[in-house]
Coordinates of C-alpha atoms in Angstrom, one line a residue:
M491 CA 79.3 89.0 97.1
T492 CA 80.6 88.3 93.5
L493 CA 82.0 91.4 91.8
S494 CA 82.0 92.0 88.1
A495 CA 85.4 91.5 86.4
L496 CA 87.4 94.7 85.8
P497 CA 90.0 95.3 83.1
A498 CA 93.7 95.3 84.2
V499 CA 95.3 98.7 84.3
P500 CA 99.1 98.8 84.1
D501 CA 101.0 99.6 87.4
T502 CA 98.0 98.7 89.5
D503 CA 97.7 95.7 91.8
P504 CA 94.3 95.1 93.4
S505 CA 95.7 92.1 95.3
T506 CA 97.7 94.5 97.5
C507 CA 95.6 97.6 97.2
I508 CA 91.8 97.1 96.7
F509 CA 91.3 100.8 96.0
D510 CA 93.0 100.1 92.6
S511 CA 89.9 98.1 91.7
F512 CA 87.5 100.8 92.8
R513 CA 89.5 103.4 90.8
T514 CA 89.5 101.1 87.8
A515 CA 85.7 100.8 88.1
I516 CA 85.4 104.6 88.1
A517 CA 87.8 104.9 85.1
K518 CA 85.8 102.3 83.2
K519 CA 82.5 104.2 83.6
V520 CA 84.0 107.5 82.5
S521 CA 85.9 105.9 79.5
E522 CA 82.6 104.4 78.3
A523 CA 81.0 107.9 78.2
L524 CA 83.9 110.0 76.9
P525 CA 86.6 109.5 74.1
L526 CA 89.3 108.4 76.6
T527 CA 91.0 105.1 77.4
I528 CA 90.7 103.6 80.9
E529 CA 94.4 104.3 81.5
Q530 CA 93.9 108.0 80.7
V531 CA 91.0 108.3 83.1
Y532 CA 92.6 106.2 85.8
S533 CA 95.6 108.7 86.0
G534 CA 93.0 111.4 86.8
V535 CA 91.1 109.6 89.6
D536 CA 92.1 111.4 92.9
Y537 CA 91.0 111.2 96.5
G538 CA 88.1 113.5 97.1
K539 CA 87.9 116.2 99.7
K540 CA 85.7 115.8 102.8
G541 CA 82.6 113.7 102.3
V542 CA 83.7 112.6 98.7
D543 CA 85.4 109.3 98.0
F544 CA 87.1 110.0 94.7
T545 CA 87.2 113.0 92.3
I546 CA 88.0 113.6 88.7
A547 CA 88.9 117.1 87.4
L548 CA 87.5 117.0 83.8
P549 CA 89.6 119.9 82.4
R550 CA 92.8 117.9 82.8
F551 CA 91.8 115.7 79.8
K552 CA 91.7 118.8 77.5
L553 CA 88.7 117.3 75.6
P554 CA 86.7 119.5 73.1
G555 CA 83.3 120.8 74.4
K556 CA 82.2 122.4 77.6
V557 CA 82.8 120.8 81.0
E558 CA 79.0 120.8 81.7
E559 CA 78.4 118.8 78.5
L560 CA 81.1 116.3 79.3
A561 CA 79.8 115.8 82.8
A562 CA 76.3 115.3 81.6
K563 CA 77.5 112.5 79.2
V564 CA 79.0 110.7 82.1
I565 CA 76.0 111.2 84.4
N566 CA 73.5 110.2 81.8
K567 CA 75.3 106.9 81.1
F568 CA 76.0 106.1 84.7
E569 CA 74.5 103.0 86.3
P570 CA 75.3 102.2 89.9
D571 CA 76.9 98.8 90.4
E572 CA 78.7 96.8 93.1
W573 CA 81.8 99.1 92.9
V574 CA 80.5 102.6 92.5
S575 CA 77.1 103.8 93.9
S576 CA 76.8 107.4 92.6
V577 CA 78.3 110.3 90.6
T578 CA 77.7 114.0 91.0
H579 CA 78.9 117.0 89.0
D580 CA 80.3 120.1 90.8
K581 CA 81.9 122.9 88.7
A582 CA 84.9 121.3 87.0
F583 CA 84.7 118.1 89.0
L584 CA 82.9 114.7 89.0
H585 CA 82.6 113.2 92.5
F586 CA 82.2 109.5 93.0
Q587 CA 80.9 107.6 96.0
L588 CA 81.9 103.9 96.4
N589 CA 79.4 101.2 97.1
S590 CA 79.6 101.1 100.9
E591 CA 78.9 97.4 101.4
S592 CA 81.6 96.4 98.9
L593 CA 84.0 98.9 100.4
V594 CA 83.6 97.6 103.9
R595 CA 83.8 93.9 102.9
R596 CA 86.7 94.2 100.4
V597 CA 88.9 96.4 102.6
L598 CA 88.5 94.5 105.9
D599 CA 89.0 91.2 104.2
Q600 CA 92.1 92.4 102.4
V601 CA 93.6 93.9 105.7
H602 CA 92.8 90.6 107.5
A603 CA 94.3 88.3 104.8
R604 CA 97.4 90.4 104.2
T605 CA 98.1 90.7 107.9
H606 CA 97.3 87.2 109.1
L607 CA 97.3 84.8 106.1
T608 CA 100.5 85.6 104.3
E609 CA 103.0 83.0 103.1
S610 CA 105.8 84.8 104.9
K611 CA 103.8 84.6 108.1
K612 CA 104.5 88.3 108.6
P613 CA 102.0 91.2 108.3
E614 CA 102.2 92.6 104.8
Y615 CA 99.2 94.9 104.4
G616 CA 100.2 98.2 102.8
T617 CA 103.4 96.7 101.3
N618 CA 104.1 96.3 97.6
T619 CA 106.7 94.8 95.3
S620 CA 107.6 97.8 93.2
G621 CA 111.3 97.6 94.1
K622 CA 111.7 93.8 93.6
G623 CA 115.1 92.9 92.4
K624 CA 116.6 96.3 93.3
K625 CA 119.2 97.1 96.0
V626 CA 119.5 100.3 97.9
I627 CA 122.2 101.3 100.5
I628 CA 120.9 103.8 103.1
E629 CA 123.6 105.5 105.1
Y630 CA 122.3 107.0 108.3
S631 CA 123.0 107.9 112.0
S632 CA 126.8 108.0 111.4
P633 CA 128.0 109.4 114.8
N634 CA 131.6 110.3 115.5
I635 CA 133.4 108.0 117.9
A636 CA 134.6 109.8 121.0
K637 CA 132.5 112.9 120.2
S638 CA 128.9 113.6 121.3
F639 CA 126.0 111.9 119.7
H640 CA 124.1 115.1 119.0
V641 CA 120.6 115.8 117.8
G642 CA 121.6 115.9 114.2
H643 CA 122.6 112.3 114.5
L644 CA 119.4 111.5 116.3
R645 CA 117.4 112.9 113.4
S646 CA 119.5 111.0 110.9
T647 CA 118.9 107.8 112.9
I648 CA 115.2 108.2 113.1
I649 CA 114.7 109.2 109.4
G650 CA 117.1 106.6 108.2
A651 CA 115.4 103.8 110.1
F652 CA 112.1 104.9 108.7
L653 CA 113.4 105.0 105.1
S654 CA 115.0 101.6 105.5
N655 CA 111.7 100.1 106.6
L656 CA 109.9 101.9 103.8
Y657 CA 112.1 100.7 101.0
E658 CA 112.0 97.2 102.4
S659 CA 108.2 97.3 102.5
C660 CA 108.2 98.3 98.8
G661 CA 110.2 95.2 97.9
W662 CA 113.8 96.6 97.8
E663 CA 116.8 94.8 99.2
V664 CA 118.1 97.3 101.8
V665 CA 121.6 97.5 103.2
R666 CA 121.4 99.6 106.4
M667 CA 124.8 101.3 106.8
N668 CA 126.3 103.2 109.7
Y669 CA 129.3 105.2 108.4
L670 CA 131.2 106.0 111.6
G671 CA 133.4 109.0 112.1
D672 CA 136.2 106.8 113.3
W673 CA 139.2 108.4 111.6
G674 CA 140.8 111.8 111.6
T675 CA 143.1 114.0 113.6
Q676 CA 140.9 113.8 116.7
F677 CA 142.2 110.2 117.1
G678 CA 145.7 111.6 117.3
L679 CA 144.5 113.8 120.1
I680 CA 142.7 111.0 121.9
A681 CA 145.8 108.8 121.6
T682 CA 147.9 111.6 123.1
G683 CA 145.3 112.2 125.8
F684 CA 144.8 108.5 126.6
E685 CA 148.4 108.1 127.7
K686 CA 147.7 110.7 130.3
Y687 CA 144.0 110.4 131.3
G688 CA 143.0 106.9 130.0
S689 CA 141.6 104.1 132.2
Q690 CA 141.1 100.6 130.9
E691 CA 138.3 100.0 133.5
E692 CA 136.4 103.2 132.5
L693 CA 136.8 102.3 128.9
E694 CA 135.2 98.9 129.3
R695 CA 132.4 100.3 131.4
D696 CA 131.4 102.9 128.8
A697 CA 133.8 103.5 125.9
I698 CA 131.7 106.3 124.4
K699 CA 131.6 108.4 127.6
H700 CA 135.2 107.7 128.6
L701 CA 136.7 108.6 125.2
F702 CA 134.6 111.7 125.1
D703 CA 135.9 112.7 128.6
V704 CA 139.6 112.1 127.5
Y705 CA 138.9 114.1 124.3
V706 CA 137.5 117.1 126.3
R707 CA 140.5 117.1 128.7
V708 CA 143.2 116.8 126.1
N709 CA 141.5 119.6 124.0
K710 CA 141.9 121.8 127.1
D711 CA 145.6 120.9 127.2
A712 CA 146.0 121.7 123.5
E713 CA 144.6 125.2 124.0
A714 CA 147.3 125.9 126.6
D715 CA 150.2 124.0 124.8
P716 CA 150.6 124.0 121.0
N717 CA 152.9 121.0 121.2
V718 CA 149.9 118.8 122.1
K719 CA 148.4 119.4 118.6
T720 CA 151.7 118.7 116.9
E721 CA 152.1 115.5 118.8
A722 CA 148.5 114.5 117.9
A723 CA 149.1 115.2 114.2
R724 CA 152.3 113.0 114.3
W725 CA 150.3 110.3 116.0
F726 CA 147.5 110.4 113.3
K727 CA 150.1 110.3 110.5
R728 CA 151.4 107.1 112.0
M729 CA 147.9 105.7 111.9
E730 CA 147.5 106.8 108.3
D731 CA 150.8 105.1 107.4
G732 CA 149.5 101.8 109.0
D733 CA 151.9 101.8 112.0
E734 CA 150.6 98.8 114.0
S735 CA 151.5 100.2 117.5
A736 CA 149.5 103.3 116.7
L737 CA 146.5 101.4 115.4
K738 CA 146.3 98.8 118.3
N739 CA 144.5 101.0 120.8
W740 CA 142.4 102.7 118.1
R741 CA 140.9 99.3 117.1
V742 CA 139.9 98.5 120.7
W743 CA 138.3 102.0 121.1
R744 CA 136.3 101.5 117.9
E745 CA 135.1 98.0 118.7
L746 CA 134.0 99.0 122.3
S747 CA 132.2 102.1 121.0
V748 CA 130.3 100.1 118.4
K749 CA 129.2 97.6 121.0
K750 CA 127.9 100.4 123.2
Y751 CA 126.1 102.1 120.3
E752 CA 124.5 98.7 119.3
E753 CA 122.8 98.5 122.8
Q754 CA 121.4 102.0 122.4
Y755 CA 120.2 101.5 118.9
D756 CA 118.5 98.3 120.0
R757 CA 116.5 100.4 122.5
L758 CA 115.5 102.7 119.7
N759 CA 114.4 99.7 117.6
V760 CA 117.0 100.6 115.0
H761 CA 119.5 98.2 113.5
F762 CA 122.4 98.1 111.0
D763 CA 123.6 95.5 108.6
V764 CA 127.0 97.2 108.2
Y765 CA 129.2 99.4 110.5
N766 CA 131.4 101.0 108.0
G767 CA 133.7 103.9 108.8
E768 CA 136.0 106.6 107.3
S769 CA 138.9 104.4 108.4
M770 CA 137.8 101.6 106.1
V771 CA 138.1 103.7 102.9
G772 CA 141.3 102.4 101.2
K773 CA 143.9 104.8 100.0
E774 CA 143.9 103.2 96.5
W775 CA 140.5 104.7 95.5
Q776 CA 141.3 108.0 97.0
D777 CA 144.5 108.2 95.0
K778 CA 142.7 107.0 91.8
A779 CA 140.0 109.7 92.3
L780 CA 142.7 112.4 92.5
E781 CA 144.5 111.0 89.5
R782 CA 141.3 111.0 87.4
L783 CA 140.4 114.5 88.4
N784 CA 144.0 115.6 87.6
E785 CA 143.8 114.0 84.1
M786 CA 140.6 115.8 83.5
G787 CA 142.3 119.1 84.3
L788 CA 140.0 119.8 87.3
I789 CA 142.7 120.0 90.0
S790 CA 144.6 123.1 90.8
D791 CA 147.2 123.9 93.5
A792 CA 146.4 126.4 96.2
D793 CA 149.1 127.0 98.8
G794 CA 150.2 123.3 98.5
A795 CA 146.7 122.0 98.9
K796 CA 144.9 120.3 96.0
I797 CA 141.6 122.0 95.0
V798 CA 138.9 121.0 92.6
D799 CA 137.1 124.0 91.0
L800 CA 133.4 123.6 90.8
T801 CA 132.5 127.3 90.4
K802 CA 131.0 126.9 87.0
W803 CA 128.3 124.6 88.5
K804 CA 127.8 127.2 91.3
L805 CA 129.3 124.8 93.8
Q806 CA 132.5 126.8 94.8
S807 CA 135.9 125.1 95.1
A808 CA 136.5 122.1 97.2
V809 CA 139.7 120.9 98.9
V810 CA 140.5 117.3 98.0
R811 CA 143.9 116.9 99.8
K812 CA 145.6 118.9 102.5
K813 CA 149.0 120.3 102.1
D814 CA 150.6 117.7 104.4
G815 CA 149.3 115.1 102.0
S816 CA 146.7 113.7 104.4
S817 CA 143.2 112.9 103.2
I818 CA 140.2 115.0 103.8
Y819 CA 136.6 113.8 104.1
L820 CA 135.5 114.8 100.6
T821 CA 138.2 112.5 99.1
R822 CA 137.3 109.8 101.6
D823 CA 133.6 110.1 100.6
I824 CA 134.5 109.8 97.0
G825 CA 136.7 106.8 97.5
G826 CA 134.1 105.3 99.8
A827 CA 131.3 105.6 97.2
I828 CA 133.4 104.0 94.5
E829 CA 134.3 101.1 96.8
R830 CA 130.7 100.6 97.8
Y831 CA 129.6 100.4 94.2
E832 CA 132.3 97.9 93.5
K833 CA 131.2 95.8 96.4
Y834 CA 127.4 96.1 96.3
K835 CA 126.5 97.1 92.7
F836 CA 123.6 99.1 94.2
D837 CA 120.7 100.6 92.2
K838 CA 120.5 103.6 94.5
M839 CA 122.4 105.0 97.5
I840 CA 120.8 107.4 99.9
Y841 CA 122.7 109.6 102.4
V842 CA 120.6 110.8 105.3
V843 CA 122.5 113.9 106.3
S844 CA 121.5 117.3 107.6
S845 CA 120.8 120.2 105.3
Q846 CA 123.9 122.0 106.7
Q847 CA 125.9 119.5 104.5
D848 CA 123.9 120.4 101.3
L849 CA 127.0 122.0 99.6
H850 CA 129.3 119.1 100.6
L851 CA 127.0 116.4 99.2
A852 CA 126.4 118.4 96.0
Q853 CA 130.2 118.8 95.5
F854 CA 130.7 115.1 96.3
F855 CA 128.0 114.0 93.8
K856 CA 129.3 116.5 91.2
V857 CA 132.8 115.2 91.4
L858 CA 131.7 111.6 90.9
E859 CA 129.6 112.7 87.9
L860 CA 132.6 114.5 86.4
M861 CA 134.6 111.3 86.9
E862 CA 132.0 109.8 84.6
F863 CA 130.7 107.0 86.8
P864 CA 127.3 106.1 85.4
W865 CA 125.9 105.2 88.8
A866 CA 126.7 108.7 90.2
K867 CA 123.2 109.8 89.2
T868 CA 121.6 107.2 91.5
L869 CA 123.0 108.9 94.6
Q870 CA 120.5 110.8 96.6
H871 CA 120.8 113.2 99.6
V872 CA 117.9 113.1 101.9
N873 CA 118.3 116.1 104.1
Y874 CA 116.7 117.5 107.2
G875 CA 116.5 120.7 109.3
L876 CA 117.9 121.5 112.7
V877 CA 116.6 120.8 116.1
Q878 CA 116.8 123.6 118.6
G879 CA 116.9 123.5 122.4
M880 CA 117.8 119.9 123.1
S881 CA 118.6 119.7 126.7
T882 CA 117.7 117.6 129.8
R883 CA 116.9 118.9 133.3
K884 CA 120.6 118.5 134.0
G885 CA 121.7 120.7 131.1
T886 CA 122.9 120.1 127.6
V887 CA 122.5 116.7 126.0
V888 CA 125.8 115.1 124.9
F889 CA 124.9 111.4 124.5
L890 CA 122.2 109.4 122.9
E891 CA 121.8 107.5 126.2
Q892 CA 120.8 110.7 128.0
I893 CA 118.0 111.4 125.5
I894 CA 116.6 107.9 126.0
K895 CA 116.9 108.1 129.8
E896 CA 115.3 111.5 130.1
A897 CA 112.3 110.5 127.9
A898 CA 111.9 107.3 130.0
D899 CA 112.1 109.2 133.4
V900 CA 109.7 111.9 132.4
M901 CA 107.2 109.3 131.2
F902 CA 107.6 107.1 134.2
N903 CA 106.8 109.9 136.6
Q904 CA 103.7 110.8 134.5
M905 CA 102.5 107.2 134.5
K906 CA 102.9 106.9 138.3
Q907 CA 100.2 109.6 138.8
N908 CA 97.5 107.1 137.9
E909 CA 98.1 104.5 140.6
E910 CA 95.5 102.0 139.5
K911 CA 96.6 101.8 135.9
F912 CA 100.3 101.9 136.9
A913 CA 99.8 98.8 139.1
A914 CA 98.3 96.9 136.0
V915 CA 101.4 97.4 133.9
E916 CA 103.7 94.4 133.9
D917 CA 107.0 96.2 133.3
P918 CA 106.6 99.9 133.9
E919 CA 110.2 100.8 133.3
T920 CA 110.2 99.3 129.8
T921 CA 106.8 100.7 129.0
A922 CA 107.8 104.2 130.1
R923 CA 110.9 104.0 127.9
E924 CA 108.9 102.8 124.9
I925 CA 106.4 105.6 125.3
G926 CA 109.1 108.2 125.8
I927 CA 111.0 107.0 122.7
T928 CA 107.7 107.1 120.7
G929 CA 107.3 110.7 121.9
V930 CA 110.8 111.7 120.7
K931 CA 110.3 110.0 117.3
I932 CA 106.8 111.4 116.6
Q933 CA 107.9 114.9 117.4
D934 CA 110.8 114.4 115.0
M935 CA 108.7 112.9 112.1
A936 CA 105.5 114.9 112.4
A937 CA 106.5 117.7 110.1
K938 CA 108.3 117.9 106.8
R939 CA 111.9 116.9 107.5
I940 CA 113.4 120.1 106.1
N941 CA 111.7 122.1 108.8
N942 CA 113.7 123.1 111.9
Y943 CA 111.9 122.4 115.1
T944 CA 112.3 123.1 118.8
F945 CA 112.7 120.1 121.1
D946 CA 110.0 120.3 123.7
W947 CA 109.8 117.6 126.4
S948 CA 106.5 118.6 127.9
R949 CA 104.7 118.9 124.6
M950 CA 106.3 115.7 123.2
L951 CA 105.4 113.5 126.2
S952 CA 101.8 114.8 126.6
F953 CA 98.8 112.5 126.1
E954 CA 96.9 115.5 124.7
G955 CA 97.1 116.4 121.0
D956 CA 99.0 114.6 118.3
T957 CA 101.9 113.2 120.2
G958 CA 103.7 109.8 120.5
P959 CA 102.0 108.9 123.8
Y960 CA 98.6 109.6 122.2
L961 CA 99.4 107.2 119.4
Q962 CA 100.5 104.4 121.7
Y963 CA 97.3 105.1 123.8
A964 CA 95.2 104.7 120.6
H965 CA 96.8 101.3 119.9
V966 CA 96.5 100.1 123.5
R967 CA 92.9 101.0 123.5
L968 CA 92.3 99.0 120.3
A969 CA 94.2 96.1 121.8
S970 CA 92.0 96.1 124.9
I971 CA 88.7 95.6 123.0
G972 CA 89.3 91.9 122.6
R973 CA 90.4 91.6 126.2
K974 CA 87.2 93.2 127.3
N975 CA 84.9 91.1 125.1
P976 CA 86.3 87.5 125.4
Q977 CA 82.9 86.0 124.6
L978 CA 83.3 87.2 121.0
L979 CA 86.8 85.6 120.5
P980 CA 88.1 83.9 118.5
L981 CA 86.3 85.6 115.7
P982 CA 84.9 83.3 113.0
S983 CA 86.6 83.4 109.6
P984 CA 85.8 86.6 107.7
E985 CA 83.2 85.2 105.3
L986 CA 81.1 84.2 108.3
I987 CA 81.1 87.8 109.7
Q988 CA 78.2 90.0 108.6
T989 CA 79.9 93.3 107.7
E990 CA 76.9 94.8 105.9
P991 CA 75.5 96.7 109.0
L992 CA 78.9 98.6 109.2
A993 CA 78.3 100.1 105.8
S994 CA 75.4 102.3 107.1
M995 CA 77.4 103.6 110.1
P996 CA 79.2 106.8 108.9
H997 CA 81.9 106.5 111.6
A998 CA 82.6 102.9 110.7
R999 CA 82.7 103.7 107.0
D1000 CA 85.2 106.5 107.7
I1001 CA 87.6 104.1 109.5
V1002 CA 87.3 101.5 106.7
F1003 CA 88.0 104.1 104.0
L1004 CA 91.2 105.2 105.8
L1005 CA 92.3 101.6 106.1
G1006 CA 91.8 101.1 102.4
S1007 CA 94.0 104.2 101.7
Y1008 CA 97.1 102.9 103.6
P1009 CA 98.8 101.2 100.6
D1010 CA 98.6 104.5 98.8
V1011 CA 100.1 106.4 101.8
I1012 CA 103.1 104.1 101.6
K1013 CA 103.6 104.7 97.8
T1014 CA 103.4 108.5 98.4
A1015 CA 106.0 108.3 101.2
L1016 CA 108.4 106.4 98.9
R1017 CA 108.1 109.1 96.3
T1018 CA 108.6 112.0 98.8
H1019 CA 110.9 110.4 101.4
E1020 CA 108.7 112.0 104.0
A1021 CA 107.7 110.2 107.2
S1022 CA 105.2 112.9 108.0
G1023 CA 102.7 111.4 105.6
I1024 CA 102.7 108.1 107.6
V1025 CA 102.5 110.1 110.9
T1026 CA 99.5 112.1 109.6
F1027 CA 97.8 108.9 108.5
A1028 CA 98.3 107.3 111.9
F1029 CA 96.7 110.3 113.6
R1030 CA 93.8 110.6 111.2
L1031 CA 93.1 106.9 111.8
S1032 CA 93.4 107.4 115.6
H1033 CA 91.0 110.3 115.5
A1034 CA 88.5 108.4 113.3
I1035 CA 88.6 105.5 115.8
S1036 CA 88.2 107.9 118.8
S1037 CA 85.1 109.5 117.1
A1038 CA 83.6 106.0 116.6
W1039 CA 83.9 104.8 120.3
E1040 CA 80.6 106.3 121.3
T1041 CA 78.5 105.1 118.4
V1042 CA 80.2 101.9 117.1
I1043 CA 80.1 100.1 120.4
V1044 CA 81.2 96.4 121.0
K1045 CA 80.7 96.0 124.7
G1046 CA 77.0 96.5 125.4
E1047 CA 75.8 95.6 121.9
E1048 CA 73.2 92.9 122.4
D1049 CA 73.2 91.7 118.8
T1050 CA 76.2 89.3 118.7
E1051 CA 76.5 89.5 114.9
K1052 CA 76.7 93.3 115.0
A1053 CA 79.2 93.2 117.9
R1054 CA 81.4 90.7 116.0
A1055 CA 81.5 92.8 112.8
R1056 CA 82.5 95.8 114.9
L1057 CA 85.2 93.9 116.7
Y1058 CA 86.4 92.6 113.3
M1059 CA 86.7 96.2 112.1
Y1060 CA 88.5 97.4 115.2
E1061 CA 90.9 94.5 115.0
C1062 CA 91.7 95.4 111.4
A1063 CA 92.2 99.0 112.4
R1064 CA 94.6 97.9 115.1
D1065 CA 96.5 95.8 112.5
V1066 CA 96.9 98.8 110.2
L1067 CA 97.8 101.3 113.0
A1068 CA 100.4 98.8 114.3
A1069 CA 101.8 98.5 110.7
A1070 CA 102.1 102.2 110.4
M1071 CA 103.8 102.5 113.8
R1072 CA 106.3 99.7 112.9
L1073 CA 107.1 101.4 109.6
L1074 CA 108.0 104.5 111.7
S1075 CA 110.3 102.1 113.8
I1076 CA 108.0 102.3 116.8
R1077 CA 107.1 99.2 118.9
P1078 CA 103.3 99.2 119.4
L1079 CA 102.4 98.5 123.0
E1080 CA 99.6 96.2 124.2
R1081 CA 99.1 97.8 127.6
M1082 CA 100.1 101.0 129.3

């Protein structure tokens, strides 16, 4: 089918999003009937509500004359073509339907080409190059060494991994950074405690757990004996002063903890380019930051401590140095940001940190702005709400490992209930773990990130409703269509597949329309930093596929051409569902 040429509209790219062409065709028709440019109309072409492809609200253009008269002009001049089949007028709106045959052909071919025929040999459907040439640092997860990996860290890990994938899919160069809490007085405590309770063997087996145990025990001692705290503070001062004998053990603890975390992140399908830490922020920039604030008359003394007064920006006062002269994490954050800019020359830096830290980040950004760093305005805080009720059957969750294990165990027991299917799964342990992790992630990303939510194992790991397991099931079901219809594979090249009959099947058309919208879903997510838009899309697609099972059948369809076209559509749907899952850092399963 040859399609008539369309004018190019700035900031559109039909080669990555075919809906840009359909919207341009609509804009062209309207601009030919009304005194508006194609660009002006294009900006007003929105997705329609149920049953409508695209909609334009006429009042937004503030044209003279009544809406009815303007609508009549467009309708009288309208001729259906290979892009747009009809226009109707409803109150203030013009509703447009796309040419179904073109829609099906163009969308499926684009999904197929941008998934299987790319130069990079990687699936690229949905991606764009809007961030080409730009660099972003995304700081996320950031647990404290020797303290528990709590649910706040889990949220930061999940959201940060998604944002990193998202920026990358929009052409940005992404530096994934884990800023470890690997410095501070608690290390003085651990060093003091390690002399008494430490075990080299336990440390090598599981550094995270062992250091935590030491920390808990020495804290008990400190409650009973104030000398323990004094000794700990002395020990940390030696570390700050660069005393090698005090730093030797600390280095080993840090390295072993990072190694253990890397294994756990790998299970979560999360990775980092850089393990940074509070310990790595040099004193030089912390001192320079204080000097600069002092010169600007922003520092005052309070009881020996140094304070920066931000009350005129409604941000209270912030301590920048304790009275014993040791650093505090606001100063370390300021020094760290300056060092990072020196090293990476980023175009944007995002901190994925809970909303409890809103004030701290606002103060930190404000101080950098007052220090007149031009890049300070490129810093962004992506915040999130709290998780209530995170515990396992054995009690409160302390470690990331417990969360992963619990999710896997619950899922494994659930899978065992269907003996026949369970027997067909090659590696039930890994499969159960993947489905469990999918459950945890989807529950976390399903709503707007600022919302608090209650962690609910039974809801999260159910196959009923919009859950992670349901999403994996939808993908597995799509993956099985080819296996169940080997006579249709391999499919011929797209131009030999007759897609026209799909255009007259409402369920098939619904699926294709959703597939076509995926590149826009990604652009919206980049604007809002919300994973929930991608999650909602994945569920809408899964529901549309589920509705089509009964009518758009492959197995049992006697007409081979029709069966092939349907299989082609389901294969494209699977490609897009898998792409959305990967964007959410989920590994799509083939069987379960």
